[in-house]
Amino acid sequence: MEKRGRRGIGKVAVFACLFLFFLFLCTPAALANYNFDGVPVETATSGTVNGGVFIDYEPWAGTTTLTGDFEVPRGEVKWARLYTGIWGGTEKYEGWVNVTFNGVCDGDAGLGPIHLQGENDANPNVWCSTHGKYWIWYNVTDLVNAGAVNTASTTKINATVGGFDGRVYGLVLVVVYEGGDNPKEIQYWVNDGCDALHSFAWPHPAHDTGTTDFDGSVNAEKVSSANLTVVFLTAYEPVCDRCLKFNGHELDTTEVDSNNFELKSWSVTGYVAAAGNNAWYSRGEDSYVNVANAVLVLENEEEEEEEPTVRVSTDKPEYSPGDVMNVSLEICNPTEEVETFEWYFGVPQLGIWATLTSTQLPAEFDETFTVPISVGEWGATPFGIVQYVQLLDPESGEILDQDVCLAKYNPTAAAYEEEKATTTQDRRQEIGEEIKREVGKVELR
């Protein structure tokens, strides 16, 4: 992944953080919250959004200061956490680090100086495992600037006990957002923790594998794409090619090929189940592997909204006196709104344009009508018949759908010979009135 430029921390933020640091030096130690085996990777948040899940990271650089710039998409931020990792050296060493996000180093998010105390650690947002591996999280929901670059930084301040190392494993930002420029129908799980897999059988039992669950039901038939993203605080050395499974399906882990921080994604499209989804992971032949996050994002097929439709047709293309023109009307209004249906009958050659029906259609209306129109002695001259139908929004007048059908009137040969020499403008008007009277009898039943 190509990374972006860095931003410096403002002087005001630095002085504020240092003030908090010296203030925290006076805070007494609390009860320990350390586990050699780490903590299981469990769901921190899950749900659905019409938006997206943003995941980005800054990898290990082997330094005691690490800064990451994260270009978060536009949208309404629903949930966001910043994660960062520190290598302590051993669980016996302790030291101070400083974590900032968008220049903030205090407040409800708990940002700023934090004292990492190894096997004596009691910070509620810190998971410390094995020989001093720290994975730290912060709630930055209210601090993320959507549609902009967000900057996070982790810096070692000093060691307080022993040779506290303080090198930064990495930075990860996860943001769940609604809306945005290209929203998708998303179902998601953000699982976090710090599962410390290891081979040592004494004094702690070996911990070779782990599983993280994505509880809840899924409409698997709707899933168009599925991606699993896993954060390894420390990954595989030697390389393991089958150390991750999703619902029992092996995923290629050969690219997770360093003993340092790794973040990788896999397509698990086609492997998603209706319930009981999970990811299994193993340490392979590596003595120490830490799995910190597992994020499952399902993109669902968007349900196409049914639109109002109308169709008009006749049973034949041509009609003569004495025939019956059977007009078929297919009218469908699947919406929750009332719509307007209009039906027009026209004979352009005779200057006729009659409204046969203008009526309101209730919501979820779906009917097909066959309407008979008797064809009379409508003169000795052939002409075209136009029938036009449309559905309208009754408030705006917007045409929602429309259709047209054409037919032809053919006079009988006898009528043609009789009237071809006598047809006048008055007769044309009479024919027009006859047609209007006939079509005026039309009713939708």
Short mmCIF file of C-alpha atoms in Angstrom, two decimals:
data_model
loop_
_atom_site.label_atom_id
_atom_site.label_comp_id
_atom_site.label_asym_id
_atom_site.label_seq_id
_atom_site.Cartn_x
_atom_site.Cartn_y
_atom_site.Cartn_z
CA MET A 1 0.00 0.00 0.00
CA GLU A 2 1.40 3.40 -0.93
CA LYS A 3 1.53 5.58 2.15
CA ARG A 4 0.91 9.27 2.30
CA GLY A 5 2.91 12.18 3.74
CA ARG A 6 3.41 12.89 7.44
CA ARG A 7 2.08 15.69 9.62
CA GLY A 8 3.92 17.08 12.62
CA ILE A 9 2.30 17.43 16.02
CA GLY A 10 1.60 21.03 16.91
CA LYS A 11 3.53 22.68 19.72
CA VAL A 12 0.39 23.21 21.76
CA ALA A 13 -0.46 19.51 21.58
CA VAL A 14 3.09 18.57 22.63
CA PHE A 15 3.10 20.84 25.68
CA ALA A 16 -0.36 19.62 26.68
CA CYS A 17 0.71 16.00 26.42
CA LEU A 18 3.88 16.61 28.45
CA PHE A 19 1.82 18.31 31.14
CA LEU A 20 -0.43 15.25 31.34
CA PHE A 21 2.60 13.00 31.41
CA PHE A 22 4.07 14.66 34.52
CA LEU A 23 0.62 14.71 36.08
CA PHE A 24 0.22 10.96 35.50
CA LEU A 25 3.59 10.27 37.12
CA CYS A 26 1.87 10.99 40.42
CA THR A 27 -0.95 8.46 39.79
CA PRO A 28 -0.71 5.30 41.94
CA ALA A 29 -0.54 1.89 40.23
CA ALA A 30 -3.75 -0.15 39.90
CA LEU A 31 -4.40 -3.89 39.80
CA ALA A 32 -2.70 -5.87 37.06
CA ASN A 33 -4.44 -6.68 33.75
CA TYR A 34 -1.90 -8.89 31.98
CA ASN A 35 -2.18 -12.36 30.46
CA PHE A 36 0.68 -14.31 28.92
CA ASP A 37 -1.81 -15.91 26.49
CA GLY A 38 -3.35 -12.55 25.64
CA VAL A 39 -7.11 -12.13 25.29
CA PRO A 40 -9.50 -13.69 22.75
CA VAL A 41 -10.38 -11.74 19.63
CA GLU A 42 -14.06 -10.90 20.14
CA THR A 43 -16.63 -8.65 18.51
CA ALA A 44 -16.31 -5.00 19.54
CA THR A 45 -19.08 -3.83 17.20
CA SER A 46 -21.24 -5.26 14.44
CA GLY A 47 -24.25 -4.22 12.43
CA THR A 48 -25.37 -2.91 9.07
CA VAL A 49 -24.86 0.41 7.30
CA ASN A 50 -25.61 1.88 3.93
CA GLY A 51 -22.09 3.19 3.66
CA GLY A 52 -18.80 1.41 4.25
CA VAL A 53 -16.05 0.22 6.59
CA PHE A 54 -12.70 1.99 6.23
CA ILE A 55 -9.54 0.10 7.29
CA ASP A 56 -6.04 1.48 6.88
CA TYR A 57 -2.74 1.10 8.66
CA GLU A 58 0.82 2.31 9.12
CA PRO A 59 3.22 -0.65 9.36
CA TRP A 60 6.26 -1.40 11.50
CA ALA A 61 9.23 0.85 10.78
CA GLY A 62 11.46 -0.32 13.63
CA THR A 63 11.28 3.11 15.32
CA THR A 64 10.05 4.47 18.64
CA THR A 65 7.97 7.09 16.84
CA LEU A 66 5.42 6.21 14.16
CA THR A 67 2.97 8.54 12.41
CA GLY A 68 0.18 7.54 10.05
CA ASP A 69 -2.04 9.62 7.77
CA PHE A 70 -5.43 8.10 7.01
CA GLU A 71 -7.67 9.51 4.27
CA VAL A 72 -11.14 8.69 5.58
CA PRO A 73 -14.02 8.79 3.06
CA ARG A 74 -16.89 11.20 3.41
CA GLY A 75 -19.94 10.06 5.36
CA GLU A 76 -21.40 10.05 8.86
CA VAL A 77 -19.01 8.34 11.26
CA LYS A 78 -20.89 5.74 13.32
CA TRP A 79 -17.97 4.03 15.06
CA ALA A 80 -14.20 4.38 14.99
CA ARG A 81 -11.24 2.96 16.86
CA LEU A 82 -7.55 3.70 16.62
CA TYR A 83 -5.20 0.84 17.45
CA THR A 84 -1.47 0.93 18.10
CA GLY A 85 1.10 -1.60 19.29
CA ILE A 86 4.25 -1.33 21.40
CA TRP A 87 7.10 -3.76 22.00
CA GLY A 88 8.12 -3.59 25.65
CA GLY A 89 11.10 -5.95 25.58
CA THR A 90 9.84 -8.18 28.40
CA GLU A 91 6.80 -8.23 30.64
CA LYS A 92 9.09 -6.99 33.44
CA TYR A 93 9.87 -3.65 31.79
CA GLU A 94 7.70 -0.55 32.03
CA GLY A 95 7.61 2.79 30.28
CA TRP A 96 5.62 5.75 29.03
CA VAL A 97 4.38 6.33 25.48
CA ASN A 98 2.32 9.15 23.99
CA VAL A 99 -0.55 8.57 21.54
CA THR A 100 -2.29 11.39 19.68
CA PHE A 101 -5.03 11.55 17.06
CA ASN A 102 -5.59 14.69 15.01
CA GLY A 103 -3.50 16.56 17.59
CA VAL A 104 -5.69 15.44 20.51
CA CYS A 105 -3.84 13.99 23.49
CA ASP A 106 -6.45 14.13 26.24
CA GLY A 107 -10.20 13.97 26.70
CA ASP A 108 -12.74 11.15 26.78
CA ALA A 109 -10.79 9.07 24.27
CA GLY A 110 -7.98 8.66 26.82
CA LEU A 111 -5.34 9.81 24.36
CA GLY A 112 -2.04 11.26 25.49
CA PRO A 113 0.64 9.80 27.76
CA ILE A 114 -0.01 6.25 28.95
CA HIS A 115 2.08 4.19 31.37
CA LEU A 116 2.61 0.65 30.11
CA GLN A 117 3.46 -1.60 33.04
CA GLY A 118 3.97 -5.08 31.63
CA GLU A 119 2.70 -7.81 33.93
CA ASN A 120 1.44 -5.08 36.29
CA ASP A 121 -0.54 -3.24 33.61
CA ALA A 122 -4.07 -2.16 34.52
CA ASN A 123 -4.99 0.19 31.68
CA PRO A 124 -8.54 -0.68 30.54
CA ASN A 125 -7.69 -0.10 26.86
CA VAL A 126 -4.45 -2.11 26.85
CA TRP A 127 -3.91 -5.79 26.13
CA CYS A 128 -0.45 -6.95 27.21
CA SER A 129 0.71 -10.50 26.50
CA THR A 130 3.73 -12.83 26.44
CA HIS A 131 6.99 -10.92 26.89
CA GLY A 132 5.70 -7.37 26.68
CA LYS A 133 3.60 -7.12 23.51
CA TYR A 134 1.07 -4.31 23.87
CA TRP A 135 -2.02 -3.72 21.72
CA ILE A 136 -3.82 -0.50 22.65
CA TRP A 137 -7.18 0.83 21.43
CA TYR A 138 -8.88 4.24 21.55
CA ASN A 139 -12.46 5.29 20.82
CA VAL A 140 -12.02 8.10 18.26
CA THR A 141 -15.58 8.14 16.91
CA ASP A 142 -16.01 11.81 17.78
CA LEU A 143 -12.53 12.79 16.59
CA VAL A 144 -12.51 11.40 13.04
CA ASN A 145 -12.81 13.99 10.28
CA ALA A 146 -14.72 12.26 7.48
CA GLY A 147 -13.68 13.29 3.99
CA ALA A 148 -10.25 14.41 5.19
CA VAL A 149 -6.80 13.17 6.18
CA ASN A 150 -6.63 12.07 9.83
CA THR A 151 -3.25 11.84 11.54
CA ALA A 152 -2.27 9.49 14.36
CA SER A 153 1.07 9.27 16.12
CA THR A 154 2.64 6.99 18.73
CA THR A 155 5.90 7.97 20.46
CA LYS A 156 7.97 6.46 23.23
CA ILE A 157 8.55 8.97 26.04
CA ASN A 158 10.84 7.08 28.42
CA ALA A 159 11.50 3.87 30.35
CA THR A 160 10.53 3.68 34.00
CA VAL A 161 11.50 0.09 34.81
CA GLY A 162 14.27 -1.81 33.04
CA GLY A 163 15.17 -1.41 29.39
CA PHE A 164 11.66 -0.72 28.09
CA ASP A 165 12.05 -0.94 24.29
CA GLY A 166 9.19 1.25 23.04
CA ARG A 167 9.38 0.50 19.33
CA VAL A 168 5.98 0.89 17.67
CA TYR A 169 4.48 -2.18 15.97
CA GLY A 170 2.01 -0.21 13.88
CA LEU A 171 -1.11 1.95 13.71
CA VAL A 172 -4.56 0.86 12.51
CA LEU A 173 -7.67 2.99 12.00
CA VAL A 174 -11.09 1.34 11.57
CA VAL A 175 -14.06 3.58 10.75
CA VAL A 176 -17.66 2.51 10.18
CA TYR A 177 -19.58 5.19 8.30
CA GLU A 178 -23.03 5.80 6.87
CA GLY A 179 -23.58 7.36 3.45
CA GLY A 180 -20.62 8.82 1.62
CA ASP A 181 -19.89 9.14 -2.08
CA ASN A 182 -20.42 5.48 -2.96
CA PRO A 183 -22.52 3.87 -0.21
CA LYS A 184 -23.03 0.11 -0.20
CA GLU A 185 -25.37 -2.12 1.73
CA ILE A 186 -22.88 -3.47 4.27
CA GLN A 187 -23.01 -5.99 7.11
CA TYR A 188 -19.89 -5.92 9.28
CA TRP A 189 -18.10 -7.24 12.35
CA VAL A 190 -15.07 -5.58 13.95
CA ASN A 191 -13.41 -8.06 16.28
CA ASP A 192 -10.48 -7.08 18.47
CA GLY A 193 -8.28 -8.40 21.25
CA CYS A 194 -4.77 -9.79 21.27
CA ASP A 195 -4.63 -13.57 21.08
CA ALA A 196 -1.04 -14.57 21.87
CA LEU A 197 -0.25 -17.93 20.30
CA HIS A 198 2.95 -19.56 21.57
CA SER A 199 4.72 -22.90 21.75
CA PHE A 200 5.98 -22.84 25.32
CA ALA A 201 4.48 -25.54 27.55
CA TRP A 202 5.94 -24.29 30.85
CA PRO A 203 5.11 -22.42 32.98
CA HIS A 204 2.19 -21.65 30.62
CA PRO A 205 0.47 -24.38 28.55
CA ALA A 206 1.14 -24.14 24.83
CA HIS A 207 -1.38 -22.02 22.96
CA ASP A 208 -1.29 -23.14 19.32
CA THR A 209 -4.59 -22.03 17.74
CA GLY A 210 -7.47 -19.64 18.19
CA THR A 211 -10.90 -18.87 16.78
CA THR A 212 -12.85 -15.65 16.45
CA ASP A 213 -16.60 -15.71 15.84
CA PHE A 214 -18.83 -13.45 13.78
CA ASP A 215 -22.12 -14.14 15.51
CA GLY A 216 -25.50 -13.39 14.00
CA SER A 217 -27.58 -14.31 11.00
CA VAL A 218 -26.65 -13.53 7.40
CA ASN A 219 -28.71 -13.62 4.23
CA ALA A 220 -25.97 -15.49 2.40
CA GLU A 221 -27.85 -15.44 -0.91
CA LYS A 222 -27.66 -11.63 -0.97
CA VAL A 223 -23.91 -11.42 -0.31
CA SER A 224 -22.16 -10.18 -3.45
CA SER A 225 -18.70 -9.87 -1.89
CA ALA A 226 -17.10 -10.74 1.43
CA ASN A 227 -13.70 -9.71 2.78
CA LEU A 228 -11.85 -10.77 5.90
CA THR A 229 -9.09 -8.47 7.19
CA VAL A 230 -6.74 -9.72 9.92
CA VAL A 231 -4.17 -7.76 11.91
CA PHE A 232 -1.12 -9.68 13.14
CA LEU A 233 0.78 -7.85 15.86
CA THR A 234 3.60 -10.26 15.06
CA ALA A 235 3.29 -12.58 12.08
CA TYR A 236 4.96 -15.70 10.70
CA GLU A 237 8.63 -16.63 10.59
CA PRO A 238 8.97 -19.19 9.09
CA VAL A 239 6.18 -18.62 6.58
CA CYS A 240 2.99 -20.61 7.03
CA ASP A 241 0.75 -21.21 4.02
CA ARG A 242 -2.31 -22.70 5.77
CA CYS A 243 -2.54 -20.87 9.06
CA LEU A 244 -5.92 -19.21 8.52
CA LYS A 245 -9.35 -20.64 7.75
CA PHE A 246 -12.74 -19.05 7.27
CA ASN A 247 -15.63 -21.43 7.96
CA GLY A 248 -13.21 -24.29 7.41
CA HIS A 249 -11.93 -22.99 4.05
CA GLU A 250 -8.15 -22.57 3.98
CA LEU A 251 -6.84 -19.11 3.12
CA ASP A 252 -3.33 -18.58 1.73
CA THR A 253 -1.17 -16.95 4.42
CA THR A 254 2.14 -17.06 2.56
CA GLU A 255 2.10 -13.27 2.15
CA VAL A 256 1.98 -12.84 5.94
CA ASP A 257 5.71 -13.36 5.86
CA SER A 258 7.44 -11.34 8.55
CA ASN A 259 8.00 -11.59 12.26
CA ASN A 260 6.71 -8.04 12.57
CA PHE A 261 3.39 -6.26 12.17
CA GLU A 262 1.13 -7.35 9.26
CA LEU A 263 -2.36 -6.43 8.03
CA LYS A 264 -3.81 -8.55 5.21
CA SER A 265 -7.20 -9.03 3.56
CA TRP A 266 -8.72 -12.10 1.91
CA SER A 267 -11.78 -12.52 -0.25
CA VAL A 268 -14.11 -15.03 1.42
CA THR A 269 -16.91 -14.56 -1.08
CA GLY A 270 -18.71 -17.87 -1.49
CA TYR A 271 -17.66 -19.09 1.96
CA VAL A 272 -20.20 -17.11 3.99
CA ALA A 273 -22.80 -19.13 5.92
CA ALA A 274 -26.26 -18.13 7.11
CA ALA A 275 -25.01 -18.35 10.72
CA GLY A 276 -21.99 -19.47 12.72
CA ASN A 277 -19.33 -17.69 10.66
CA ASN A 278 -15.84 -17.84 12.18
CA ALA A 279 -12.14 -17.56 11.45
CA TRP A 280 -9.61 -20.07 12.77
CA TYR A 281 -5.91 -19.28 13.00
CA SER A 282 -2.73 -21.10 13.97
CA ARG A 283 0.84 -20.17 14.87
CA GLY A 284 2.23 -22.72 12.40
CA GLU A 285 5.89 -23.36 13.26
CA ASP A 286 6.46 -19.87 14.66
CA SER A 287 7.00 -19.81 18.42
CA TYR A 288 5.08 -16.54 18.85
CA VAL A 289 2.20 -15.15 16.75
CA ASN A 290 -0.24 -12.48 17.94
CA VAL A 291 -3.61 -12.03 16.22
CA ALA A 292 -5.08 -8.65 17.16
CA ASN A 293 -8.05 -7.88 14.88
CA ALA A 294 -10.39 -9.67 12.49
CA VAL A 295 -12.79 -7.55 10.47
CA LEU A 296 -15.46 -9.20 8.33
CA VAL A 297 -17.24 -6.99 5.78
CA LEU A 298 -20.09 -8.32 3.65
CA GLU A 299 -21.41 -6.32 0.73
CA ASN A 300 -25.00 -7.20 -0.09
CA GLU A 301 -26.71 -6.93 -3.43
CA GLU A 302 -28.84 -3.83 -3.43
CA GLU A 303 -32.49 -4.63 -3.86
CA GLU A 304 -33.80 -2.94 -6.93
CA GLU A 305 -36.83 -0.87 -6.16
CA GLU A 306 -39.78 -1.89 -8.27
CA GLU A 307 -41.05 0.96 -10.40
CA PRO A 308 -44.62 1.67 -11.53
CA THR A 309 -45.29 0.28 -15.02
CA VAL A 310 -48.10 0.51 -17.56
CA ARG A 311 -48.61 -1.28 -20.88
CA VAL A 312 -51.28 -1.00 -23.58
CA SER A 313 -51.88 -3.30 -26.56
CA THR A 314 -54.62 -4.47 -28.92
CA ASP A 315 -55.48 -7.98 -30.03
CA LYS A 316 -55.07 -7.14 -33.74
CA PRO A 317 -53.26 -4.52 -35.80
CA GLU A 318 -56.25 -3.68 -38.06
CA TYR A 319 -60.02 -3.34 -37.56
CA SER A 320 -63.05 -2.94 -39.83
CA PRO A 321 -66.68 -2.00 -39.14
CA GLY A 322 -68.35 -4.67 -37.00
CA ASP A 323 -65.12 -5.77 -35.32
CA VAL A 324 -64.43 -5.52 -31.60
CA MET A 325 -61.11 -3.97 -30.62
CA ASN A 326 -59.97 -5.69 -27.41
CA VAL A 327 -57.60 -3.35 -25.59
CA SER A 328 -55.31 -4.89 -22.94
CA LEU A 329 -54.12 -2.64 -20.09
CA GLU A 330 -51.46 -3.89 -17.67
CA ILE A 331 -51.14 -1.51 -14.73
CA CYS A 332 -48.75 -2.02 -11.82
CA ASN A 333 -48.04 0.34 -8.93
CA PRO A 334 -45.78 -1.58 -6.49
CA THR A 335 -44.90 1.53 -4.47
CA GLU A 336 -46.35 2.72 -1.19
CA GLU A 337 -47.67 5.87 -2.88
CA VAL A 338 -50.88 6.69 -4.75
CA GLU A 339 -50.24 7.30 -8.46
CA THR A 340 -52.38 8.66 -11.33
CA PHE A 341 -53.31 6.54 -14.37
CA GLU A 342 -54.39 8.21 -17.64
CA TRP A 343 -55.59 6.62 -20.91
CA TYR A 344 -56.02 8.56 -24.16
CA PHE A 345 -57.59 7.53 -27.49
CA GLY A 346 -56.68 9.47 -30.62
CA VAL A 347 -57.34 9.65 -34.35
CA PRO A 348 -54.96 12.35 -35.59
CA GLN A 349 -56.46 12.43 -39.12
CA LEU A 350 -59.86 13.37 -37.67
CA GLY A 351 -58.50 15.69 -34.97
CA ILE A 352 -59.73 13.40 -32.18
CA TRP A 353 -57.94 13.13 -28.83
CA ALA A 354 -60.19 11.80 -26.07
CA THR A 355 -59.43 11.07 -22.42
CA LEU A 356 -60.86 7.63 -21.71
CA THR A 357 -59.75 7.38 -18.08
CA SER A 358 -57.97 9.50 -15.48
CA THR A 359 -58.00 7.83 -12.10
CA GLN A 360 -55.99 7.37 -8.90
CA LEU A 361 -54.24 4.04 -8.34
CA PRO A 362 -53.81 2.88 -4.75
CA ALA A 363 -50.47 1.64 -3.40
CA GLU A 364 -49.48 -1.92 -4.34
CA PHE A 365 -51.96 -2.01 -7.22
CA ASP A 366 -51.44 -4.69 -9.89
CA GLU A 367 -54.21 -5.45 -12.36
CA THR A 368 -54.70 -6.35 -16.02
CA PHE A 369 -57.85 -5.24 -17.85
CA THR A 370 -59.28 -6.22 -21.24
CA VAL A 371 -61.57 -3.48 -22.52
CA PRO A 372 -63.72 -4.02 -25.65
CA ILE A 373 -64.38 -1.15 -28.07
CA SER A 374 -66.91 -1.74 -30.86
CA VAL A 375 -65.76 -0.53 -34.27
CA GLY A 376 -68.60 1.06 -36.23
CA GLU A 377 -69.05 2.46 -39.72
CA TRP A 378 -66.41 5.10 -39.23
CA GLY A 379 -66.25 6.26 -42.81
CA ALA A 380 -64.75 5.17 -46.07
CA THR A 381 -61.26 6.50 -45.44
CA PRO A 382 -58.62 4.39 -43.63
CA PHE A 383 -56.99 6.06 -40.63
CA GLY A 384 -54.65 5.30 -37.78
CA ILE A 385 -55.73 4.87 -34.16
CA VAL A 386 -53.39 5.88 -31.34
CA GLN A 387 -53.81 4.78 -27.73
CA TYR A 388 -51.52 6.33 -25.13
CA VAL A 389 -51.30 5.48 -21.41
CA GLN A 390 -49.19 6.98 -18.63
CA LEU A 391 -48.62 6.86 -14.89
CA LEU A 392 -48.00 10.15 -13.10
CA ASP A 393 -46.91 11.37 -9.71
CA PRO A 394 -50.08 13.19 -8.62
CA GLU A 395 -48.14 15.89 -6.78
CA SER A 396 -45.31 16.74 -9.17
CA GLY A 397 -46.89 15.58 -12.42
CA GLU A 398 -43.73 13.61 -13.23
CA ILE A 399 -44.32 10.82 -15.76
CA LEU A 400 -43.34 7.56 -14.06
CA ASP A 401 -44.03 5.29 -17.04
CA GLN A 402 -45.78 5.46 -20.39
CA ASP A 403 -46.70 3.32 -23.37
CA VAL A 404 -48.39 3.64 -26.75
CA CYS A 405 -49.95 1.27 -29.27
CA LEU A 406 -51.08 1.82 -32.86
CA ALA A 407 -53.87 0.22 -34.87
CA LYS A 408 -55.46 0.86 -38.24
CA TYR A 409 -59.09 1.35 -39.26
CA ASN A 410 -59.92 -0.26 -42.64
CA PRO A 411 -63.36 0.50 -44.11
CA THR A 412 -65.32 -2.18 -45.94
CA ALA A 413 -65.08 -2.16 -49.72
CA ALA A 414 -68.78 -1.35 -50.03
CA ALA A 415 -68.53 1.60 -47.69
CA TYR A 416 -65.52 2.85 -49.56
CA GLU A 417 -67.28 2.80 -52.93
CA GLU A 418 -70.43 4.35 -51.45
CA GLU A 419 -68.85 7.19 -49.59
CA LYS A 420 -65.66 7.98 -51.44
CA ALA A 421 -67.46 10.52 -53.62
CA THR A 422 -69.67 11.99 -50.89
CA THR A 423 -67.43 12.37 -47.86
CA THR A 424 -67.38 15.99 -46.71
CA GLN A 425 -66.02 17.91 -43.78
CA ASP A 426 -69.41 17.61 -42.08
CA ARG A 427 -69.29 13.85 -42.51
CA ARG A 428 -65.81 13.76 -41.02
CA GLN A 429 -67.12 15.59 -37.99
CA GLU A 430 -70.01 13.15 -37.71
CA ILE A 431 -67.60 10.23 -37.82
CA GLY A 432 -65.49 11.89 -35.14
CA GLU A 433 -68.52 12.29 -32.89
CA GLU A 434 -69.49 8.66 -33.46
CA ILE A 435 -66.04 7.50 -32.41
CA LYS A 436 -66.10 9.73 -29.32
CA ARG A 437 -69.50 8.37 -28.31
CA GLU A 438 -68.32 4.79 -28.72
CA VAL A 439 -65.07 5.15 -26.82
CA GLY A 440 -66.88 7.23 -24.22
CA LYS A 441 -68.67 4.04 -23.15
CA VAL A 442 -65.37 2.50 -22.05
CA GLU A 443 -65.09 1.46 -18.39
CA LEU A 444 -62.32 -0.26 -16.46
CA ARG A 445 -63.78 -3.32 -14.74
#
